[in-house]
CSV table of C-alpha atoms in Angstrom, one decimal:
chain,number,residue,atom,x,y,z
A,1,UNK,CA,0.8,2.0,42.7
A,2,UNK,CA,2.7,-0.1,40.1
A,3,UNK,CA,1.2,-1.2,36.9
A,4,UNK,CA,2.4,-3.1,33.8
A,5,UNK,CA,0.9,-2.5,30.3
A,6,UNK,CA,1.9,-4.8,27.5
A,7,UNK,CA,1.4,-3.7,23.9
A,8,UNK,CA,1.3,-6.4,21.1
A,9,UNK,CA,1.6,-5.0,17.6
A,10,UNK,CA,1.6,-6.2,13.9
A,11,UNK,CA,2.2,-4.2,10.8
A,12,UNK,CA,2.6,-4.6,7.0
A,13,UNK,CA,1.2,-8.1,6.8
A,14,UNK,CA,0.3,-7.4,3.2
A,15,UNK,CA,-2.0,-10.4,3.0
A,16,UNK,CA,0.8,-12.9,3.7
A,17,UNK,CA,-1.7,-15.4,5.0
A,18,UNK,CA,1.0,-18.1,5.3
A,19,UNK,CA,2.0,-16.4,8.6
A,20,UNK,CA,-1.5,-15.7,9.8
A,21,UNK,CA,-2.3,-19.0,11.8
A,22,UNK,CA,0.8,-18.6,13.9
A,23,UNK,CA,0.2,-14.9,14.4
A,24,UNK,CA,-3.3,-15.5,15.5
A,25,UNK,CA,-2.4,-18.2,18.0
A,26,UNK,CA,0.4,-16.1,19.4
A,27,UNK,CA,-1.6,-13.0,19.9
A,28,UNK,CA,-4.6,-14.9,21.4
A,29,UNK,CA,-2.4,-16.9,23.8
A,30,UNK,CA,-0.3,-13.9,24.8
A,31,UNK,CA,-3.4,-11.9,25.6
A,32,UNK,CA,-4.9,-14.6,27.7
A,33,UNK,CA,-1.7,-15.3,29.6
A,34,UNK,CA,-1.0,-11.7,30.4
A,35,UNK,CA,-4.5,-10.8,31.4
A,36,UNK,CA,-4.5,-13.8,33.8
A,37,UNK,CA,-1.3,-12.2,35.3
A,38,UNK,CA,-3.3,-9.1,35.9
A,39,UNK,CA,-1.7,-7.0,33.2
A,40,UNK,CA,-3.4,-4.6,30.8
A,41,UNK,CA,-2.9,-5.9,27.3
A,42,UNK,CA,-3.4,-3.8,24.2
A,43,UNK,CA,-3.1,-5.0,20.6
A,44,UNK,CA,-2.7,-2.9,17.5
A,45,UNK,CA,-2.2,-3.2,13.8
A,46,UNK,CA,-0.3,-0.4,12.0
A,47,UNK,CA,-1.6,-0.7,8.5
A,48,UNK,CA,-1.1,-2.6,5.2
A,49,UNK,CA,-2.8,-5.7,6.6
A,50,UNK,CA,-4.7,-5.8,3.3
A,51,UNK,CA,-2.9,-6.3,0.0
A,52,UNK,CA,-4.9,-7.1,-3.1
A,53,UNK,CA,-2.0,-9.2,-4.5
A,54,UNK,CA,-3.7,-12.1,-2.7
A,55,UNK,CA,-6.7,-13.4,-4.6
A,56,UNK,CA,-8.9,-13.6,-1.5
A,57,UNK,CA,-8.2,-10.0,-0.7
A,58,UNK,CA,-8.9,-9.1,-4.3
A,59,UNK,CA,-12.1,-11.1,-4.5
A,60,UNK,CA,-13.5,-9.7,-1.2
A,61,UNK,CA,-12.2,-6.2,-1.5
A,62,UNK,CA,-10.2,-6.8,1.7
A,63,UNK,CA,-13.1,-7.9,3.8
A,64,UNK,CA,-11.6,-11.3,4.3
A,65,UNK,CA,-8.6,-9.6,5.9
A,66,UNK,CA,-10.9,-7.7,8.3
A,67,UNK,CA,-12.6,-11.0,9.3
A,68,UNK,CA,-9.2,-12.3,10.2
A,69,UNK,CA,-8.3,-9.2,12.2
A,70,UNK,CA,-11.6,-9.7,14.0
A,71,UNK,CA,-10.4,-12.9,15.6
A,72,UNK,CA,-7.8,-10.9,17.5
A,73,UNK,CA,-10.2,-8.2,18.7
A,74,UNK,CA,-7.5,-5.5,18.2
A,75,UNK,CA,-7.8,-2.4,20.4
A,76,UNK,CA,-6.9,-0.2,17.4
A,77,UNK,CA,-6.0,-0.5,13.8
A,78,UNK,CA,-4.9,2.1,11.3
A,79,UNK,CA,-4.7,2.1,7.6
A,80,UNK,CA,-1.7,1.9,5.3
A,81,UNK,CA,-1.4,3.0,1.8
A,82,UNK,CA,-2.6,-0.4,0.6
A,83,UNK,CA,-5.9,0.1,2.3
A,84,UNK,CA,-6.1,3.8,1.5
A,85,UNK,CA,-4.9,3.9,-2.1
A,86,UNK,CA,-5.3,0.2,-3.0
A,87,UNK,CA,-9.1,0.6,-2.9
A,88,UNK,CA,-11.6,2.9,-4.6
A,89,UNK,CA,-13.4,5.4,-2.4
A,90,UNK,CA,-16.4,3.1,-2.1
A,91,UNK,CA,-14.3,0.0,-1.3
A,92,UNK,CA,-12.5,1.8,1.5
A,93,UNK,CA,-15.8,3.3,2.8
A,94,UNK,CA,-17.1,-0.3,3.1
A,95,UNK,CA,-14.0,-2.1,4.2
A,96,UNK,CA,-14.5,-1.9,7.9
A,97,UNK,CA,-18.3,-2.3,8.0
A,98,UNK,CA,-18.1,-5.6,10.0
A,99,UNK,CA,-15.0,-4.8,12.0
A,100,UNK,CA,-15.1,-5.4,15.8
A,101,UNK,CA,-12.2,-3.1,16.4
A,102,UNK,CA,-11.6,0.7,16.4
A,103,UNK,CA,-10.1,2.2,13.2
A,104,UNK,CA,-8.0,5.1,14.4
A,105,UNK,CA,-6.8,7.7,11.9
A,106,UNK,CA,-5.8,11.2,12.9
A,107,UNK,CA,-4.8,12.7,9.6
A,108,UNK,CA,-7.5,11.8,7.2
A,109,UNK,CA,-10.7,13.4,5.8
A,110,UNK,CA,-13.2,12.9,3.1
A,111,UNK,CA,-12.9,15.6,0.5
A,112,UNK,CA,-16.5,15.4,-0.3
A,113,UNK,CA,-17.5,16.4,3.2
A,114,UNK,CA,-14.3,17.7,4.7
A,115,UNK,CA,-15.0,15.5,7.7
A,116,UNK,CA,-13.3,12.4,9.2
A,117,UNK,CA,-14.8,9.3,7.6
A,118,UNK,CA,-17.6,7.5,9.4
A,119,UNK,CA,-15.5,4.3,9.6
A,120,UNK,CA,-12.7,5.8,11.8
A,121,UNK,CA,-12.1,8.0,14.8
A,122,UNK,CA,-9.4,10.7,15.2
A,123,UNK,CA,-8.1,9.2,18.5
A,124,UNK,CA,-9.1,6.8,21.2
A,125,UNK,CA,-8.6,6.9,25.0
A,126,UNK,CA,-8.3,3.6,26.8
A,127,UNK,CA,-8.5,3.6,30.6
A,128,UNK,CA,-6.9,0.7,32.5
A,129,UNK,CA,-8.1,-0.8,35.7
A,130,UNK,CA,-5.7,1.4,37.6
A,131,UNK,CA,-7.1,4.4,35.8
A,132,UNK,CA,-4.1,5.1,33.6
A,133,UNK,CA,-5.4,7.0,30.6
A,134,UNK,CA,-3.7,5.9,27.3
A,135,UNK,CA,-4.3,8.0,24.3
A,136,UNK,CA,-4.0,6.3,20.9
A,137,UNK,CA,-3.4,8.5,17.8
A,138,UNK,CA,-2.6,7.3,14.3
A,139,UNK,CA,-1.3,8.6,10.9
A,140,UNK,CA,-1.0,7.2,7.5
A,141,UNK,CA,1.5,8.3,4.8
A,142,UNK,CA,0.2,11.6,3.3
A,143,UNK,CA,0.4,10.8,-0.4
A,144,UNK,CA,-1.4,13.9,-1.7
A,145,UNK,CA,-2.2,13.3,-5.3
A,146,UNK,CA,-2.9,9.6,-5.0
A,147,UNK,CA,-5.4,10.1,-2.1
A,148,UNK,CA,-7.0,13.1,-3.9
A,149,UNK,CA,-7.8,10.8,-6.9
A,150,UNK,CA,-10.3,9.1,-4.7
A,151,UNK,CA,-11.5,12.2,-2.9
A,152,UNK,CA,-9.5,11.6,0.3
A,153,UNK,CA,-7.1,13.9,2.0
A,154,UNK,CA,-4.3,12.8,4.3
A,155,UNK,CA,-2.8,15.7,6.3
A,156,UNK,CA,0.9,16.3,6.7
A,157,UNK,CA,2.2,15.6,10.2
A,158,UNK,CA,2.8,19.3,11.2
A,159,UNK,CA,-0.7,20.2,9.9
A,160,UNK,CA,-2.5,18.3,12.6
A,161,UNK,CA,-0.1,17.0,15.3
A,162,UNK,CA,0.4,20.2,17.3
A,163,UNK,CA,-3.4,20.8,17.6
A,164,UNK,CA,-4.2,17.2,18.4
A,165,UNK,CA,-1.5,16.9,21.0
A,166,UNK,CA,-2.6,20.2,22.6
A,167,UNK,CA,-6.1,18.8,23.0
A,168,UNK,CA,-5.0,15.4,24.2
A,169,UNK,CA,-1.9,15.9,26.4
A,170,UNK,CA,-3.8,17.1,29.5
A,171,UNK,CA,-6.4,14.3,29.2
A,172,UNK,CA,-4.1,11.3,29.1
A,173,UNK,CA,-1.1,9.9,30.9
A,174,UNK,CA,0.4,8.0,28.0
A,175,UNK,CA,0.4,8.7,24.2
A,176,UNK,CA,0.9,6.0,21.6
A,177,UNK,CA,1.2,6.8,17.9
A,178,UNK,CA,0.3,4.2,15.3
A,179,UNK,CA,2.5,5.4,12.5
A,180,UNK,CA,2.2,4.2,8.9
A,181,UNK,CA,4.8,6.8,7.9
A,182,UNK,CA,8.2,5.1,7.8
A,183,UNK,CA,11.2,5.2,10.0
A,184,UNK,CA,12.6,8.5,8.9
A,185,UNK,CA,9.3,10.3,9.7
A,186,UNK,CA,9.1,8.4,13.0
A,187,UNK,CA,12.5,9.8,14.1
A,188,UNK,CA,11.5,13.3,13.1
A,189,UNK,CA,8.2,13.0,15.0
A,190,UNK,CA,10.0,11.7,18.1
A,191,UNK,CA,12.3,14.7,18.1
A,192,UNK,CA,9.6,17.3,17.4
A,193,UNK,CA,6.9,15.9,19.6
A,194,UNK,CA,8.4,14.4,22.8
A,195,UNK,CA,4.9,14.2,24.3
A,196,UNK,CA,4.5,10.9,22.4
A,197,UNK,CA,5.7,8.1,24.5
A,198,UNK,CA,5.7,5.2,22.1
A,199,UNK,CA,5.6,5.1,18.3
A,200,UNK,CA,4.6,1.8,16.7
A,201,UNK,CA,6.0,2.1,13.2
A,202,UNK,CA,5.5,0.6,9.8
A,203,UNK,CA,5.4,1.4,6.1
A,204,UNK,CA,9.1,1.1,5.3
A,205,UNK,CA,9.2,-2.5,6.5
A,206,UNK,CA,12.0,-1.8,9.1
A,207,UNK,CA,12.6,-4.1,12.0
A,208,UNK,CA,13.7,-2.8,15.4
A,209,UNK,CA,14.3,-5.9,17.5
A,210,UNK,CA,14.7,-4.0,20.7
A,211,UNK,CA,13.2,-0.7,19.7
A,212,UNK,CA,15.0,2.6,19.4
A,213,UNK,CA,15.1,5.4,21.9
A,214,UNK,CA,14.9,8.8,20.1
A,215,UNK,CA,14.8,11.6,22.6
A,216,UNK,CA,12.1,10.6,25.1
A,217,UNK,CA,10.2,8.4,22.7
A,218,UNK,CA,10.5,4.6,22.2
A,219,UNK,CA,10.2,3.8,18.4
A,220,UNK,CA,9.2,0.2,17.6
A,221,UNK,CA,8.6,-1.8,14.4
A,222,UNK,CA,8.1,-5.4,13.5
A,223,UNK,CA,9.4,-5.8,9.9
A,224,UNK,CA,7.1,-7.0,7.2
A,225,UNK,CA,4.7,-9.7,6.0
A,226,UNK,CA,3.9,-11.0,9.5
A,227,UNK,CA,7.5,-12.3,9.9
A,228,UNK,CA,7.5,-10.8,13.4
A,229,UNK,CA,5.1,-9.7,16.1
A,230,UNK,CA,6.1,-6.7,18.2
A,231,UNK,CA,5.8,-6.5,22.0
A,232,UNK,CA,6.2,-3.4,24.2
A,233,UNK,CA,6.3,-3.5,28.0
A,234,UNK,CA,5.5,-0.4,29.9
A,235,UNK,CA,6.1,-0.2,33.7
A,236,UNK,CA,4.1,2.5,35.4
A,237,UNK,CA,4.0,4.1,38.8
A,238,UNK,CA,1.1,6.4,39.7
A,239,UNK,CA,-0.1,6.3,36.1
A,240,UNK,CA,3.3,7.5,34.8
A,241,UNK,CA,5.8,5.5,32.7
A,242,UNK,CA,8.9,4.5,34.6
A,243,UNK,CA,10.4,2.1,32.0
A,244,UNK,CA,9.6,1.0,28.5
A,245,UNK,CA,11.0,-1.9,26.6
A,246,UNK,CA,10.5,-3.3,23.1
A,247,UNK,CA,11.1,-6.9,21.8
A,248,UNK,CA,9.9,-8.9,18.8
A,249,UNK,CA,8.9,-12.5,18.3
A,250,UNK,CA,10.0,-14.2,15.0
A,251,UNK,CA,7.0,-15.9,13.6
A,252,UNK,CA,9.2,-18.6,12.1
A,253,UNK,CA,10.2,-19.7,15.6
A,254,UNK,CA,6.6,-20.2,16.7
A,255,UNK,CA,5.2,-23.7,16.6
A,256,UNK,CA,3.0,-24.9,13.8
A,257,UNK,CA,-0.2,-26.7,14.4
A,258,UNK,CA,-2.1,-29.4,12.5
A,259,UNK,CA,-4.2,-27.8,9.9
A,260,UNK,CA,-2.1,-24.7,9.4
A,261,UNK,CA,-1.1,-25.5,5.8
A,262,UNK,CA,-4.7,-26.6,4.9
A,263,UNK,CA,-6.0,-23.2,6.2
A,264,UNK,CA,-3.3,-21.3,4.3
A,265,UNK,CA,-4.0,-23.3,1.1
A,266,UNK,CA,-7.7,-22.7,1.5
A,267,UNK,CA,-7.3,-18.9,1.5
A,268,UNK,CA,-5.7,-19.2,-1.9
A,269,UNK,CA,-8.2,-21.7,-3.2
A,270,UNK,CA,-11.2,-19.7,-1.9
A,271,UNK,CA,-9.9,-16.4,-3.5
A,272,UNK,CA,-9.2,-18.1,-6.9
A,273,UNK,CA,-12.6,-19.8,-6.8
A,274,UNK,CA,-14.4,-16.5,-6.2
A,275,UNK,CA,-12.4,-14.7,-9.0
A,276,UNK,CA,-12.9,-17.6,-11.4
A,277,UNK,CA,-16.7,-17.1,-11.1
A,278,UNK,CA,-16.3,-13.7,-12.7
A,279,UNK,CA,-15.9,-14.2,-16.4
A,280,UNK,CA,-14.6,-11.2,-18.4
A,281,UNK,CA,-14.3,-12.2,-22.1
A,282,UNK,CA,-13.8,-15.1,-24.5
A,283,UNK,CA,-10.5,-14.4,-26.4
A,284,UNK,CA,-10.5,-15.6,-30.1
A,285,UNK,CA,-6.7,-16.0,-29.9
A,286,UNK,CA,-3.9,-16.1,-27.3
A,287,UNK,CA,-2.3,-12.9,-26.1
A,288,UNK,CA,1.2,-13.9,-25.1
A,289,UNK,CA,3.5,-11.7,-23.0
A,290,UNK,CA,7.3,-11.3,-23.2
A,291,UNK,CA,9.6,-10.3,-20.4
A,292,UNK,CA,12.1,-8.3,-22.5
A,293,UNK,CA,10.3,-7.2,-25.5
A,294,UNK,CA,7.0,-6.0,-27.0
A,295,UNK,CA,4.2,-8.5,-27.2
A,296,UNK,CA,0.5,-8.9,-28.2
A,297,UNK,CA,-0.5,-8.6,-24.5
A,298,UNK,CA,1.6,-5.4,-24.2
A,299,UNK,CA,-0.1,-3.9,-27.3
A,300,UNK,CA,-3.6,-4.7,-25.8
A,301,UNK,CA,-2.7,-3.0,-22.5
A,302,UNK,CA,-1.3,0.0,-24.2
A,303,UNK,CA,-4.4,0.4,-26.3
A,304,UNK,CA,-6.6,-0.2,-23.2
A,305,UNK,CA,-4.7,2.7,-21.3
A,306,UNK,CA,-5.2,5.0,-24.3
A,307,UNK,CA,-8.9,4.3,-24.4
A,308,UNK,CA,-9.5,4.9,-20.8
A,309,UNK,CA,-7.6,8.2,-20.7
A,310,UNK,CA,-8.8,9.2,-24.2
A,311,UNK,CA,-5.2,9.7,-25.5
A,312,UNK,CA,-3.4,8.1,-28.4
A,313,UNK,CA,0.0,7.4,-26.9
A,314,UNK,CA,1.2,5.3,-24.0
A,315,UNK,CA,4.4,3.8,-22.4
A,316,UNK,CA,4.7,0.7,-20.2
A,317,UNK,CA,7.4,-1.8,-19.1
A,318,UNK,CA,7.2,-5.4,-20.1
A,319,UNK,CA,8.1,-6.7,-16.6
A,320,UNK,CA,4.6,-5.8,-15.5
A,321,UNK,CA,3.2,-9.0,-17.1
A,322,UNK,CA,3.8,-12.2,-15.2
A,323,UNK,CA,2.3,-14.3,-17.9
A,324,UNK,CA,0.2,-14.1,-21.0
A,325,UNK,CA,-3.4,-15.1,-21.7
A,326,UNK,CA,-4.6,-18.2,-23.6
A,327,UNK,CA,-7.4,-18.2,-26.1
A,328,UNK,CA,-10.9,-18.9,-24.6
A,329,UNK,CA,-12.6,-17.7,-21.4
A,330,UNK,CA,-10.8,-15.1,-19.4
A,331,UNK,CA,-11.8,-14.6,-15.7
A,332,UNK,CA,-10.8,-12.1,-13.1
A,333,UNK,CA,-8.5,-14.8,-11.7
A,334,UNK,CA,-6.6,-14.9,-15.0
A,335,UNK,CA,-6.2,-11.2,-15.0
A,336,UNK,CA,-5.2,-11.1,-11.3
A,337,UNK,CA,-2.5,-13.8,-11.9
A,338,UNK,CA,-0.8,-11.9,-14.8
A,339,UNK,CA,-1.2,-8.4,-13.3
A,340,UNK,CA,-1.3,-8.6,-9.5
A,341,UNK,CA,0.1,-5.1,-9.1
A,342,UNK,CA,-1.5,-2.4,-7.0
A,343,UNK,CA,-0.1,0.4,-9.1
A,344,UNK,CA,-2.2,3.2,-10.6
A,345,UNK,CA,-2.6,4.2,-14.2
A,346,UNK,CA,-1.9,7.8,-14.9
A,347,UNK,CA,-2.2,10.4,-17.7
A,348,UNK,CA,0.8,12.7,-17.9
A,349,UNK,CA,0.9,16.1,-19.5
A,350,UNK,CA,4.3,17.5,-20.6
A,351,UNK,CA,5.4,20.1,-23.0
A,352,UNK,CA,7.5,19.0,-26.0
A,353,UNK,CA,10.8,19.9,-24.4
A,354,UNK,CA,10.1,17.9,-21.3
A,355,UNK,CA,8.7,15.0,-23.2
A,356,UNK,CA,12.0,15.0,-25.2
A,357,UNK,CA,13.9,15.0,-21.9
A,358,UNK,CA,11.8,12.1,-20.6
A,359,UNK,CA,12.4,9.9,-23.6
A,360,UNK,CA,16.1,10.7,-23.4
A,361,UNK,CA,16.1,9.6,-19.8
A,362,UNK,CA,14.2,6.4,-20.7
A,363,UNK,CA,16.7,5.6,-23.5
A,364,UNK,CA,19.7,6.3,-21.3
A,365,UNK,CA,18.4,3.9,-18.7
A,366,UNK,CA,16.8,1.3,-21.0
A,367,UNK,CA,19.7,-1.2,-20.9
A,368,UNK,CA,20.1,-1.1,-17.1
A,369,UNK,CA,16.4,-1.3,-16.5
A,370,UNK,CA,15.9,-4.3,-18.8
A,371,UNK,CA,17.0,-6.7,-16.0
A,372,UNK,CA,16.7,-4.4,-13.0
A,373,UNK,CA,15.0,-5.9,-10.0
A,374,UNK,CA,12.2,-3.7,-8.8
A,375,UNK,CA,10.7,-3.7,-5.3
A,376,UNK,CA,8.1,-1.6,-3.6
A,377,UNK,CA,5.5,1.0,-4.7
A,378,UNK,CA,3.0,-1.7,-5.6
A,379,UNK,CA,5.2,-3.5,-8.2
A,380,UNK,CA,4.6,-7.3,-7.9
A,381,UNK,CA,6.8,-8.5,-10.8
A,382,UNK,CA,10.4,-9.4,-10.7
A,383,UNK,CA,12.3,-7.2,-13.1
A,384,UNK,CA,11.4,-3.9,-14.8
A,385,UNK,CA,11.9,-5.3,-18.3
A,386,UNK,CA,11.8,-3.5,-21.6
A,387,UNK,CA,10.3,0.0,-22.2
A,388,UNK,CA,7.7,-0.1,-24.9
A,389,UNK,CA,6.3,3.0,-26.6
A,390,UNK,CA,3.1,3.3,-28.6
A,391,UNK,CA,3.2,6.0,-31.2
A,392,UNK,CA,6.6,7.3,-30.1
A,393,UNK,CA,9.9,6.7,-31.9
A,394,UNK,CA,13.3,7.7,-30.8
A,395,UNK,CA,16.0,8.4,-33.4
A,396,UNK,CA,19.2,7.7,-31.6
A,397,UNK,CA,21.6,9.1,-34.1
A,398,UNK,CA,19.7,12.4,-34.3
A,399,UNK,CA,18.7,12.3,-30.7
A,400,UNK,CA,15.2,13.2,-31.9
A,401,UNK,CA,11.8,12.1,-30.7
A,402,UNK,CA,8.9,11.5,-33.2
A,403,UNK,CA,5.3,11.7,-32.0
A,404,UNK,CA,3.1,9.8,-34.5
A,405,UNK,CA,5.9,10.1,-37.0
A,406,UNK,CA,6.4,13.9,-36.6
A,407,UNK,CA,9.1,15.8,-34.7
A,408,UNK,CA,8.0,17.2,-31.3
A,409,UNK,CA,7.0,20.8,-31.1
A,410,UNK,CA,9.0,21.8,-28.0
A,411,UNK,CA,6.5,24.4,-26.9
A,412,UNK,CA,3.4,22.3,-27.4
A,413,UNK,CA,1.7,20.2,-24.7
A,414,UNK,CA,1.4,16.4,-25.1
A,415,UNK,CA,-0.6,13.8,-23.1
A,416,UNK,CA,0.2,10.2,-22.7
A,417,UNK,CA,-0.6,7.3,-20.4
A,418,UNK,CA,1.6,5.2,-18.2
A,419,UNK,CA,1.8,3.8,-14.6
A,420,UNK,CA,2.6,5.8,-11.5
A,421,UNK,CA,5.6,3.7,-10.7
A,422,UNK,CA,7.5,5.7,-13.4
A,423,UNK,CA,7.1,8.7,-11.1
A,424,UNK,CA,8.4,7.1,-7.9
A,425,UNK,CA,11.5,5.4,-9.3
A,426,UNK,CA,14.8,7.4,-9.6
A,427,UNK,CA,15.3,6.9,-13.3
A,428,UNK,CA,12.9,9.5,-14.8
A,429,UNK,CA,13.1,12.7,-12.8
A,430,UNK,CA,11.5,14.8,-15.5
A,431,UNK,CA,8.2,13.2,-14.7
A,432,UNK,CA,8.2,14.3,-11.0
A,433,UNK,CA,9.7,17.7,-11.8
A,434,UNK,CA,7.6,18.8,-14.8
A,435,UNK,CA,4.7,16.4,-15.2
A,436,UNK,CA,1.1,17.2,-14.6
A,437,UNK,CA,-0.8,14.0,-13.6
A,438,UNK,CA,-4.3,12.6,-13.7
A,439,UNK,CA,-4.7,9.5,-11.7
A,440,UNK,CA,-7.3,6.7,-12.3
A,441,UNK,CA,-8.4,5.9,-8.8
A,442,UNK,CA,-11.1,3.2,-9.2
A,443,UNK,CA,-9.3,0.6,-11.3
A,444,UNK,CA,-5.9,-1.1,-11.6
A,445,UNK,CA,-4.2,-2.2,-14.8
A,446,UNK,CA,-5.9,-5.6,-14.7
A,447,UNK,CA,-9.3,-3.9,-14.5
A,448,UNK,CA,-8.5,-1.6,-17.4
A,449,UNK,CA,-7.3,-4.6,-19.5
A,450,UNK,CA,-10.4,-6.5,-18.6
A,451,UNK,CA,-12.7,-3.7,-19.6
A,452,UNK,CA,-10.8,-3.5,-22.9
A,453,UNK,CA,-11.3,-7.2,-23.7
A,454,UNK,CA,-14.9,-7.2,-22.4
A,455,UNK,CA,-15.8,-4.5,-24.8
A,456,UNK,CA,-14.5,-6.6,-27.7
A,457,UNK,CA,-15.0,-10.2,-26.7
A,458,UNK,CA,-17.4,-10.0,-23.8
A,459,UNK,CA,-19.4,-13.0,-22.6
């Protein structure tokens, strides 16, 4: 008996609501048409639907995004690093409270209980009208230290996949992996685990317009920001796949409808309205920013970092600040506009020698970073900007680093604050090689700055 199963999939929307009305209509219409044709239709989102760069996502802790996903009635959704790391433990625990879809996540546990969280399931089996059993598994990128900061644990692929597949293979006819791991990981998984029939990929924002056959597995991906919607067609006979085909639909090519732009604008207005209601402080003077130099706002942020980590030294880059703050009332909306990043603040411990190496690396790269375009890892600015030290001085002629005016003791340990983006970039390898990190998991830079101003000029 022949059967056709169509899979519709989205990924890495990142709160780009300007594409959402078209995506919603397309998915709803496709599902209705294909079901009327007698097909089985499955819809999945593969993570990073939520991104707190949008004021509505920020104001609602991502719950507005979940309400939008509810309009599709997805058969399965997994989390990306923006849902998993871009929220505190409590925010993620509450994110899917009102979801009408299954959250599937096979490599995730709560460190406080060592159990899978209550809001997700390890896998799901969907049985079609013709009794084909389709097993859905999912994995998110296993960023160990950053998940640990919020008491989560994301397992490496080889730590859970063999056991999971051994349990599942005899129970199902088809296995689909929702992978928020990236294209390189997807290719490795396809080679190592040929039992997986289809991988719906994401995370690295890659676009595979016609999919990619790797071994026996079809790898698919639909780019980023809702610019595409993916479609996979499976032809089956006697519950076994005969052919599998992938395509994508460009959202730009879909028709607009009256009211789309009003809806999109309202998402922005609603988010800003909610954030504007939350007053933080009343500044007695302006705190301007500067793209390529130190500034009063930079100094406030450095001091705020030092306070929260109980250290007396910090380093940041000026490109973080998209604007300054005016004198008067400051709201959460003001802070979100100037610091929309989803990066984490960290405390770093290095011995004197490695701290000297780090500053040398920073000085060596300073000029090229000043106007370097930065993308990814939660950075929402345009350029890296100027490195600004607090209580560190570099003497270029002597190639010497001064800590609070005194030469470094190469054998002594030092602690300082910065952002986690410094670790992920290629310019400061000493951090990754020799640094010992403490992450702040429940606040972003804007929250730390807001707490600093509230303590001094609170309303």
